[in-house]
Amino acid sequence: MSDLHRPGLENVIASETAISYLDVEQEEIVIRGYDLIELAQKVTYLDIVGLLLEGVLPTLSERRDMEMRIQEAYGLPENIRSIIELLPEQANVMDSLRTGISALASYELELDDRSQEANDRKAIRLLAKVPQIAAYAYRSKMKQPFIEPDMDLSYSANFLYMITGQIPTQLEEDIFDQSLIVYSEHEMPNSTFAARVIASTQSDLYGALTGAVASLKGTLHGGANEAVMMMLLEAGSEEKLEAHMLSKLHKRERIMGFGHRVYMNKADPRALLMKKALAELAIIKKRPELYNMCVLGEEVMLREKNLHPNLDYYAAPVYYLLGIPIDLFTPVFFAARTVGISAHVIEQHNHNRLFRPRVHYTGPRDLHPAVSESH
Ligand code: SDX
């Protein structure tokens, strides 16, 4: 047996997939043959949902049909609302989301049906309910009333509306929709890998997503976007940011929002797109200093660590200016990624091989227990 051990599975090919691929050399995020960044500027998130789940971009009528199926799936069972409301006030919204998805599994009549059709139907139901669980968990924590979806709004506008209670402007809806697209799918990050590992035992989509929520919460992964905003607010201003970052680096702390296992010393194409969105939003919201602060932070990390920003670095201030509470930054990331992870779970169920790696054993050998009188 080869003793090829790669810590953290760095650069190990874990699966074959027709869903996505990070072509670092070409600086292209390939999604079912398309460039994600081009898609994010030309289509809507629901088009991406169709592309990821069905393998082809939907026609306008197919997209409208999908939107109707999602709208029909809005609504949480009373007991799920009660479970979320029973969680303590200090509960992290990602933990509430994980609990809500896990509890929702027991209401899924097709839970253990792993056919493509059943999994597709479950994915559509989850696309409706995951944003609701996230928004509800936050509003319950803040003792605010739950906002029911407005069927006259698009999927993205509704998601923002259920969080903020405000109907977004067209620009806010477009920027938020673009952020959901760039968050939707990214090859084999830790959370998608966790979901495929769980699905490979023939466990169900809800269980795979539950594991993925737990993974994505971590600050080395999806939790980074919340940490980015906390750092920017802690620093307080452009003038204080550099010193704030340097003091963290001198303490050998990580600056969240920078670096990436795959992009290494290259820019994350998604970050560049969100940087443009932030520039536009900062002007509209009369917060140019926030944009300038982020650009300065990028310069500091490039100079000090030769590290580029990842998507989370620029998505965070975009979400902040859209009025999304920081506690919901990572849940929004997860909600957008629900479709990508579902596509991977469906692919795993369709062409399955159980994940069961080996180990490089470094412990002792040939020990024997002393025979004691007690036996
Ligand atoms: C996401 O996989 C995906 O595709 C994920 C994602 C997706 O769409 O699903 O893109 C979303 O998770 C983006 C990443 C969000 N995480 C962060 O922003 C957290 C901060 N970044 C890092 O912790 C780090 O860059 C990782 C975890 C993202 C990647 O880490 P690696 O590949 O394991 O690299 P490493 O930890 O071995 O670091 C290499 C060196 C180290 O220096 P030395 O200790 O060798 O001197 O770079 C340093 C690290 O200390 N380093 C950083 C740093 N990131 C790496 N130093 C300071 N700040 C950082 N952010």
Short mmCIF file of C-alpha atoms and ligand atoms in Angstrom, two decimals:
data_model
loop_
_atom_site.label_atom_id
_atom_site.label_comp_id
_atom_site.label_asym_id
_atom_site.label_seq_id
_atom_site.Cartn_x
_atom_site.Cartn_y
_atom_site.Cartn_z
CA MET A 1 0.00 0.00 0.00
CA SER A 2 1.44 3.37 -0.99
CA ASP A 3 2.28 5.53 2.04
CA LEU A 4 1.35 8.66 0.13
CA HIS A 5 0.14 10.86 3.02
CA ARG A 6 -0.82 14.46 2.20
CA PRO A 7 -1.65 16.48 5.35
CA GLY A 8 -5.08 18.01 4.86
CA LEU A 9 -5.35 16.02 1.60
CA GLU A 10 -3.57 18.97 -0.07
CA ASN A 11 -3.79 18.61 -3.89
CA VAL A 12 -5.27 15.10 -3.55
CA ILE A 13 -7.92 14.30 -6.18
CA ALA A 14 -10.83 13.06 -4.04
CA SER A 15 -13.52 12.63 -6.70
CA GLU A 16 -14.33 12.70 -10.36
CA THR A 17 -17.01 15.28 -11.05
CA ALA A 18 -18.77 16.95 -13.98
CA ILE A 19 -19.98 19.78 -11.76
CA SER A 20 -17.07 22.20 -11.31
CA TYR A 21 -13.31 22.65 -11.50
CA LEU A 22 -10.92 25.40 -10.33
CA ASP A 23 -8.58 26.01 -13.24
CA VAL A 24 -5.98 28.03 -11.29
CA GLU A 25 -3.64 28.42 -14.27
CA GLN A 26 -6.42 29.84 -16.48
CA GLU A 27 -7.83 31.68 -13.42
CA GLU A 28 -11.24 30.24 -14.28
CA ILE A 29 -13.88 28.65 -12.04
CA VAL A 30 -15.54 26.17 -14.41
CA ILE A 31 -19.20 25.36 -13.62
CA ARG A 32 -20.59 22.66 -15.95
CA GLY A 33 -18.46 24.11 -18.78
CA TYR A 34 -19.21 27.78 -18.13
CA ASP A 35 -16.98 30.42 -16.44
CA LEU A 36 -18.60 31.25 -13.07
CA ILE A 37 -17.51 34.90 -13.23
CA GLU A 38 -19.09 35.31 -16.68
CA LEU A 39 -22.26 33.59 -15.43
CA ALA A 40 -22.36 35.90 -12.39
CA GLN A 41 -22.51 38.91 -14.71
CA LYS A 42 -25.05 37.52 -17.17
CA VAL A 43 -27.57 35.23 -15.45
CA THR A 44 -29.45 34.94 -12.13
CA TYR A 45 -28.91 32.63 -9.17
CA LEU A 46 -31.91 30.53 -10.19
CA ASP A 47 -30.28 29.94 -13.58
CA ILE A 48 -27.26 28.61 -11.68
CA VAL A 49 -29.62 26.36 -9.64
CA GLY A 50 -30.93 24.87 -12.89
CA LEU A 51 -27.42 24.50 -14.33
CA LEU A 52 -26.05 22.80 -11.21
CA LEU A 53 -29.01 20.46 -10.65
CA GLU A 54 -29.96 19.65 -14.24
CA GLY A 55 -26.60 20.13 -15.99
CA VAL A 56 -27.86 22.75 -18.45
CA LEU A 57 -28.91 26.40 -18.16
CA PRO A 58 -32.71 26.53 -17.87
CA THR A 59 -34.92 28.28 -20.46
CA LEU A 60 -36.93 31.24 -19.15
CA SER A 61 -40.04 29.07 -18.73
CA GLU A 62 -38.03 26.32 -16.98
CA ARG A 63 -36.61 28.94 -14.61
CA ARG A 64 -40.09 30.32 -13.92
CA ASP A 65 -41.34 26.77 -13.23
CA MET A 66 -38.45 26.21 -10.80
CA GLU A 67 -39.19 29.54 -9.08
CA MET A 68 -42.82 28.43 -8.63
CA ARG A 69 -41.73 25.08 -7.17
CA ILE A 70 -39.50 26.89 -4.70
CA GLN A 71 -42.33 29.28 -3.76
CA GLU A 72 -44.63 26.32 -3.17
CA ALA A 73 -42.01 24.90 -0.80
CA TYR A 74 -41.75 28.01 1.40
CA GLY A 75 -42.95 27.48 4.96
CA LEU A 76 -41.55 25.73 8.01
CA PRO A 77 -43.44 23.12 10.06
CA GLU A 78 -44.65 24.64 13.34
CA ASN A 79 -42.50 22.20 15.32
CA ILE A 80 -39.35 23.34 13.48
CA ARG A 81 -40.12 26.94 14.44
CA SER A 82 -40.63 25.83 18.02
CA ILE A 83 -37.34 23.90 18.06
CA ILE A 84 -35.48 26.99 16.82
CA GLU A 85 -37.29 29.20 19.33
CA LEU A 86 -36.30 26.84 22.16
CA LEU A 87 -32.60 27.28 21.38
CA PRO A 88 -30.84 29.61 23.86
CA GLU A 89 -30.30 33.26 22.90
CA GLN A 90 -26.53 32.78 22.66
CA ALA A 91 -26.90 30.04 20.04
CA ASN A 92 -24.73 30.68 16.97
CA VAL A 93 -27.03 31.02 13.93
CA MET A 94 -24.99 28.37 12.07
CA ASP A 95 -25.72 25.95 14.93
CA SER A 96 -29.42 26.82 14.76
CA LEU A 97 -29.31 26.30 10.99
CA ARG A 98 -27.62 22.91 11.47
CA THR A 99 -30.30 21.96 14.02
CA GLY A 100 -33.12 23.16 11.78
CA ILE A 101 -31.92 21.22 8.71
CA SER A 102 -31.35 18.12 10.79
CA ALA A 103 -34.82 18.33 12.37
CA LEU A 104 -36.41 19.04 8.97
CA ALA A 105 -35.18 15.62 7.76
CA SER A 106 -37.84 13.90 9.87
CA TYR A 107 -40.55 15.73 7.85
CA GLU A 108 -39.09 14.65 4.48
CA LEU A 109 -41.28 11.87 3.06
CA GLU A 110 -38.68 10.99 0.40
CA LEU A 111 -35.75 11.14 2.83
CA ASP A 112 -34.09 7.84 1.93
CA ASP A 113 -35.02 7.85 -1.76
CA ARG A 114 -31.66 8.46 -3.47
CA SER A 115 -33.02 8.60 -7.02
CA GLN A 116 -32.08 11.65 -9.11
CA GLU A 117 -35.74 12.76 -9.27
CA ALA A 118 -36.33 12.50 -5.51
CA ASN A 119 -33.02 14.20 -4.70
CA ASP A 120 -33.87 17.02 -7.13
CA ARG A 121 -37.22 17.54 -5.39
CA LYS A 122 -35.53 17.57 -1.98
CA ALA A 123 -32.92 20.07 -3.20
CA ILE A 124 -35.67 22.45 -4.39
CA ARG A 125 -37.46 22.13 -1.04
CA LEU A 126 -34.21 22.88 0.80
CA LEU A 127 -33.53 25.92 -1.41
CA ALA A 128 -36.79 27.35 -0.07
CA LYS A 129 -36.38 26.31 3.54
CA VAL A 130 -32.69 26.87 4.30
CA PRO A 131 -32.93 30.67 3.87
CA GLN A 132 -36.09 30.64 5.99
CA ILE A 133 -34.46 28.63 8.79
CA ALA A 134 -31.45 31.01 8.76
CA ALA A 135 -33.57 34.18 8.73
CA TYR A 136 -35.94 32.79 11.33
CA ALA A 137 -33.16 31.62 13.62
CA TYR A 138 -31.63 35.09 13.62
CA ARG A 139 -34.92 36.93 14.08
CA SER A 140 -35.96 34.53 16.83
CA LYS A 141 -32.61 35.15 18.59
CA MET A 142 -33.23 38.92 18.32
CA LYS A 143 -36.87 38.52 19.47
CA GLN A 144 -38.04 39.95 16.13
CA PRO A 145 -41.13 38.66 14.27
CA PHE A 146 -40.56 36.09 11.50
CA ILE A 147 -41.07 37.64 8.04
CA GLU A 148 -43.08 35.52 5.62
CA PRO A 149 -41.81 35.49 2.03
CA ASP A 150 -43.46 37.93 -0.43
CA MET A 151 -44.48 35.93 -3.51
CA ASP A 152 -44.17 39.04 -5.71
CA LEU A 153 -40.41 39.15 -5.06
CA SER A 154 -37.66 37.15 -6.79
CA TYR A 155 -35.83 34.41 -4.90
CA SER A 156 -32.88 36.68 -4.05
CA ALA A 157 -35.03 39.69 -3.16
CA ASN A 158 -37.15 37.46 -0.91
CA PHE A 159 -34.08 36.10 0.87
CA LEU A 160 -32.90 39.64 1.65
CA TYR A 161 -36.46 40.70 2.58
CA MET A 162 -36.87 37.82 5.08
CA ILE A 163 -33.63 38.93 6.76
CA THR A 164 -33.98 42.72 6.81
CA GLY A 165 -37.75 43.28 6.54
CA GLN A 166 -37.00 45.83 3.81
CA ILE A 167 -37.81 45.25 0.14
CA PRO A 168 -34.41 45.64 -1.59
CA THR A 169 -33.76 48.15 -4.39
CA GLN A 170 -32.96 46.67 -7.80
CA LEU A 171 -29.24 47.37 -7.27
CA GLU A 172 -29.27 45.67 -3.86
CA GLU A 173 -31.12 42.68 -5.32
CA ASP A 174 -28.70 42.43 -8.26
CA ILE A 175 -25.59 42.60 -6.05
CA PHE A 176 -27.02 40.10 -3.56
CA ASP A 177 -28.02 37.75 -6.42
CA GLN A 178 -24.47 38.01 -7.81
CA SER A 179 -23.05 37.16 -4.37
CA LEU A 180 -25.26 34.05 -4.17
CA ILE A 181 -23.93 32.97 -7.59
CA VAL A 182 -20.25 33.33 -6.65
CA TYR A 183 -20.94 31.50 -3.36
CA SER A 184 -23.02 28.76 -5.07
CA GLU A 185 -20.34 26.22 -6.03
CA HIS A 186 -16.55 25.94 -5.73
CA GLU A 187 -15.35 22.38 -6.56
CA MET A 188 -14.27 20.43 -3.45
CA PRO A 189 -14.04 22.67 -0.38
CA ASN A 190 -14.08 21.02 3.03
CA SER A 191 -17.88 21.28 3.42
CA THR A 192 -18.64 19.75 0.01
CA PHE A 193 -16.11 16.99 0.69
CA ALA A 194 -17.80 16.33 4.06
CA ALA A 195 -21.18 16.08 2.32
CA ARG A 196 -19.85 13.64 -0.30
CA VAL A 197 -18.20 11.51 2.37
CA ILE A 198 -21.52 11.25 4.25
CA ALA A 199 -23.51 10.61 1.05
CA SER A 200 -21.06 7.84 0.06
CA THR A 201 -22.42 5.62 2.87
CA GLN A 202 -25.86 5.98 1.15
CA SER A 203 -26.92 8.38 3.88
CA ASP A 204 -29.43 11.05 2.87
CA LEU A 205 -29.16 14.60 1.48
CA TYR A 206 -30.29 16.23 4.75
CA GLY A 207 -27.65 14.39 6.74
CA ALA A 208 -24.98 15.34 4.19
CA LEU A 209 -26.03 19.00 4.38
CA THR A 210 -26.06 18.84 8.19
CA GLY A 211 -22.42 17.74 8.15
CA ALA A 212 -21.62 20.44 5.61
CA VAL A 213 -23.10 23.16 7.85
CA ALA A 214 -20.87 22.05 10.71
CA SER A 215 -17.83 22.22 8.42
CA LEU A 216 -18.66 25.52 6.76
CA LYS A 217 -19.11 27.24 10.14
CA GLY A 218 -15.38 27.06 10.85
CA THR A 219 -13.40 30.33 10.57
CA LEU A 220 -10.85 28.66 8.27
CA HIS A 221 -13.79 28.14 5.90
CA GLY A 222 -17.16 29.90 5.69
CA GLY A 223 -16.92 31.52 9.11
CA ALA A 224 -14.19 33.77 7.69
CA ASN A 225 -16.67 36.29 6.25
CA GLU A 226 -18.03 37.13 9.71
CA ALA A 227 -14.47 37.37 11.10
CA VAL A 228 -13.50 39.78 8.29
CA MET A 229 -16.30 42.20 9.22
CA MET A 230 -15.47 41.95 12.93
CA MET A 231 -11.85 42.87 12.13
CA LEU A 232 -12.86 45.86 10.00
CA LEU A 233 -15.18 47.12 12.76
CA GLU A 234 -12.55 46.48 15.48
CA ALA A 235 -10.00 48.53 13.49
CA GLY A 236 -12.64 51.24 13.13
CA SER A 237 -11.01 53.33 10.41
CA GLU A 238 -8.66 53.30 7.44
CA GLU A 239 -6.03 55.10 9.53
CA LYS A 240 -6.07 52.41 12.23
CA LEU A 241 -6.47 49.34 10.02
CA GLU A 242 -2.82 48.78 9.08
CA ALA A 243 -1.60 48.90 12.70
CA HIS A 244 -4.47 46.62 13.73
CA MET A 245 -3.54 44.05 11.08
CA LEU A 246 0.18 44.23 11.78
CA SER A 247 -0.38 43.66 15.50
CA LYS A 248 -2.40 40.52 14.66
CA LEU A 249 0.31 39.30 12.30
CA HIS A 250 3.02 39.97 14.89
CA LYS A 251 1.02 37.76 17.27
CA ARG A 252 1.07 35.15 14.44
CA GLU A 253 -2.72 35.42 14.20
CA ARG A 254 -4.42 34.77 10.86
CA ILE A 255 -6.15 37.63 9.09
CA MET A 256 -9.41 36.08 7.92
CA GLY A 257 -10.40 36.70 4.31
CA PHE A 258 -6.91 36.10 2.95
CA GLY A 259 -5.25 33.03 1.52
CA HIS A 260 -6.72 29.94 -0.06
CA ARG A 261 -5.64 26.29 -0.20
CA VAL A 262 -6.10 26.16 -3.98
CA TYR A 263 -5.40 29.72 -5.16
CA MET A 264 -2.18 29.90 -3.07
CA ASN A 265 -0.48 33.09 -4.34
CA LYS A 266 -3.13 33.93 -6.93
CA ALA A 267 -6.20 36.14 -6.62
CA ASP A 268 -9.59 34.48 -6.03
CA PRO A 269 -11.55 35.52 -9.17
CA ARG A 270 -14.71 35.79 -7.06
CA ALA A 271 -13.07 38.33 -4.73
CA LEU A 272 -12.34 40.60 -7.69
CA LEU A 273 -16.02 40.56 -8.69
CA MET A 274 -17.24 41.30 -5.15
CA LYS A 275 -14.62 44.10 -4.93
CA LYS A 276 -16.29 45.76 -7.93
CA ALA A 277 -19.71 45.28 -6.31
CA LEU A 278 -18.42 46.84 -3.08
CA ALA A 279 -17.05 49.85 -4.98
CA GLU A 280 -20.49 50.48 -6.50
CA LEU A 281 -22.44 49.84 -3.27
CA ALA A 282 -20.07 52.00 -1.17
CA ILE A 283 -20.84 54.99 -3.40
CA ILE A 284 -24.62 54.43 -3.34
CA LYS A 285 -24.54 53.93 0.45
CA LYS A 286 -22.21 56.94 0.91
CA ARG A 287 -19.60 54.71 2.64
CA PRO A 288 -16.55 55.19 0.36
CA GLU A 289 -14.26 54.88 3.39
CA LEU A 290 -15.27 51.23 3.83
CA TYR A 291 -14.16 50.43 0.29
CA ASN A 292 -10.89 52.35 0.77
CA MET A 293 -10.30 50.47 4.03
CA CYS A 294 -10.67 47.11 2.31
CA VAL A 295 -8.32 48.09 -0.52
CA LEU A 296 -5.75 49.17 2.06
CA GLY A 297 -6.12 45.84 3.90
CA GLU A 298 -5.50 44.02 0.64
CA GLU A 299 -2.31 46.03 0.06
CA VAL A 300 -1.07 45.29 3.60
CA MET A 301 -1.52 41.50 3.22
CA LEU A 302 0.08 41.45 -0.20
CA ARG A 303 3.10 43.35 1.13
CA GLU A 304 3.42 41.52 4.47
CA LYS A 305 2.43 37.93 3.55
CA ASN A 306 2.11 37.85 -0.24
CA LEU A 307 -1.48 36.71 0.33
CA HIS A 308 -4.47 37.64 -1.84
CA PRO A 309 -8.03 38.20 -0.64
CA ASN A 310 -10.53 35.37 -1.03
CA LEU A 311 -14.25 35.76 -1.68
CA ASP A 312 -15.06 36.18 2.01
CA TYR A 313 -12.91 39.32 2.28
CA TYR A 314 -15.03 41.38 -0.10
CA ALA A 315 -18.36 39.58 0.39
CA ALA A 316 -18.35 40.61 4.06
CA PRO A 317 -18.48 44.43 3.57
CA VAL A 318 -20.96 43.94 0.70
CA TYR A 319 -23.29 42.06 3.07
CA TYR A 320 -22.73 44.70 5.75
CA LEU A 321 -23.81 47.48 3.37
CA LEU A 322 -26.81 45.40 2.27
CA GLY A 323 -27.98 45.51 5.90
CA ILE A 324 -27.40 41.82 6.58
CA PRO A 325 -26.51 41.25 10.27
CA ILE A 326 -22.98 39.82 10.73
CA ASP A 327 -24.44 36.73 12.47
CA LEU A 328 -26.08 35.86 9.13
CA PHE A 329 -23.04 36.26 6.85
CA THR A 330 -22.00 32.59 7.07
CA PRO A 331 -25.58 31.25 7.02
CA VAL A 332 -26.12 33.23 3.77
CA PHE A 333 -22.93 31.67 2.37
CA PHE A 334 -24.27 28.23 3.29
CA ALA A 335 -27.73 28.94 1.85
CA ALA A 336 -26.14 29.95 -1.47
CA ARG A 337 -23.94 26.81 -1.44
CA THR A 338 -26.90 24.50 -0.67
CA VAL A 339 -27.43 23.98 -4.41
CA GLY A 340 -23.75 23.22 -5.10
CA ILE A 341 -23.53 20.74 -2.25
CA SER A 342 -26.84 19.14 -3.29
CA ALA A 343 -25.51 18.68 -6.84
CA HIS A 344 -22.44 16.92 -5.42
CA VAL A 345 -24.54 14.67 -3.16
CA ILE A 346 -26.76 13.73 -6.11
CA GLU A 347 -23.67 12.96 -8.23
CA GLN A 348 -22.23 10.88 -5.39
CA HIS A 349 -25.48 8.92 -5.02
CA ASN A 350 -25.59 8.33 -8.78
CA HIS A 351 -21.98 7.08 -9.09
CA ASN A 352 -21.08 5.95 -5.62
CA ARG A 353 -17.95 4.43 -4.10
CA LEU A 354 -17.71 4.50 -0.30
CA PHE A 355 -15.05 6.94 0.96
CA ARG A 356 -12.75 4.95 3.25
CA PRO A 357 -9.15 6.23 3.26
CA ARG A 358 -6.25 4.65 5.19
CA VAL A 359 -3.81 6.16 7.72
CA HIS A 360 -0.09 6.67 8.15
CA TYR A 361 0.26 5.06 11.61
CA THR A 362 2.81 6.75 13.91
CA GLY A 363 1.80 5.11 17.21
CA PRO A 364 3.58 2.23 19.06
CA ARG A 365 3.41 -1.49 18.12
CA ASP A 366 3.71 -4.94 19.79
CA LEU A 367 2.63 -3.82 23.28
CA HIS A 368 0.97 -6.37 25.56
CA PRO A 369 -1.19 -5.77 28.67
CA ALA A 370 0.32 -7.04 31.91
CA VAL A 371 -1.88 -9.89 33.16
CA SER A 372 -3.41 -8.53 36.38
CA GLU A 373 -5.04 -10.52 39.18
CA SER A 374 -8.35 -8.63 38.63
CA HIS A 375 -9.11 -10.66 35.44
C1 SDX B 1 -13.35 29.62 1.95
O1 SDX B 1 -11.86 25.52 -0.28
C2 SDX B 1 -12.60 26.44 -0.71
O2 SDX B 1 -12.81 26.59 -1.94
C3 SDX B 1 -13.22 27.33 0.34
C4 SDX B 1 -14.00 28.50 -0.18
C5 SDX B 1 -15.29 28.06 -0.84
O3 SDX B 1 -15.79 28.79 -1.71
O4 SDX B 1 -15.87 27.04 -0.36
O5 SDX B 1 -13.23 29.23 -1.10
C6 SDX B 1 -14.43 29.43 0.95
O6 SDX B 1 -13.30 28.91 2.92
C7 SDX B 1 -12.28 30.64 1.68
C8 SDX B 1 -11.17 30.64 2.77
C9 SDX B 1 -11.75 31.39 3.97
N1 SDX B 1 -10.77 31.27 5.11
C10 SDX B 1 -10.06 32.30 5.51
O7 SDX B 1 -10.06 33.41 4.98
C11 SDX B 1 -9.25 32.00 6.75
C12 SDX B 1 -7.83 32.56 6.60
N2 SDX B 1 -7.14 31.78 5.63
C13 SDX B 1 -6.33 30.73 6.08
O8 SDX B 1 -6.47 30.19 7.30
C14 SDX B 1 -5.72 29.87 4.99
O9 SDX B 1 -5.31 30.69 3.99
C15 SDX B 1 -6.60 28.76 4.44
C16 SDX B 1 -7.17 27.93 5.54
C17 SDX B 1 -7.69 29.34 3.63
C18 SDX B 1 -5.70 27.90 3.58
O10 SDX B 1 -4.76 27.38 4.43
P1 SDX B 1 -3.64 26.32 3.98
O11 SDX B 1 -3.68 26.02 2.54
O12 SDX B 1 -3.73 25.17 4.93
O13 SDX B 1 -2.32 27.15 4.17
P2 SDX B 1 -1.53 27.22 5.53
O14 SDX B 1 -2.48 27.34 6.68
O15 SDX B 1 -0.55 26.09 5.55
O16 SDX B 1 -0.75 28.61 5.39
C19 SDX B 1 0.46 28.69 4.62
C20 SDX B 1 1.20 29.86 5.24
C21 SDX B 1 1.33 29.75 6.75
O17 SDX B 1 2.51 30.46 7.09
P3 SDX B 1 3.64 29.70 7.97
O18 SDX B 1 2.94 29.25 9.24
O19 SDX B 1 4.06 28.51 7.10
O20 SDX B 1 4.71 30.73 8.18
O21 SDX B 1 0.49 31.09 5.01
C22 SDX B 1 0.10 31.64 6.27
C23 SDX B 1 0.17 30.51 7.29
O22 SDX B 1 0.41 31.03 8.59
N3 SDX B 1 -1.28 32.09 6.13
C24 SDX B 1 -1.77 33.16 6.72
C25 SDX B 1 -3.11 33.24 6.29
N4 SDX B 1 -3.36 32.22 5.46
C26 SDX B 1 -2.22 31.50 5.38
N5 SDX B 1 -1.22 34.06 7.58
C27 SDX B 1 -2.04 35.05 7.98
N6 SDX B 1 -3.32 35.21 7.61
C28 SDX B 1 -3.88 34.32 6.76
N7 SDX B 1 -5.13 34.47 6.40
#
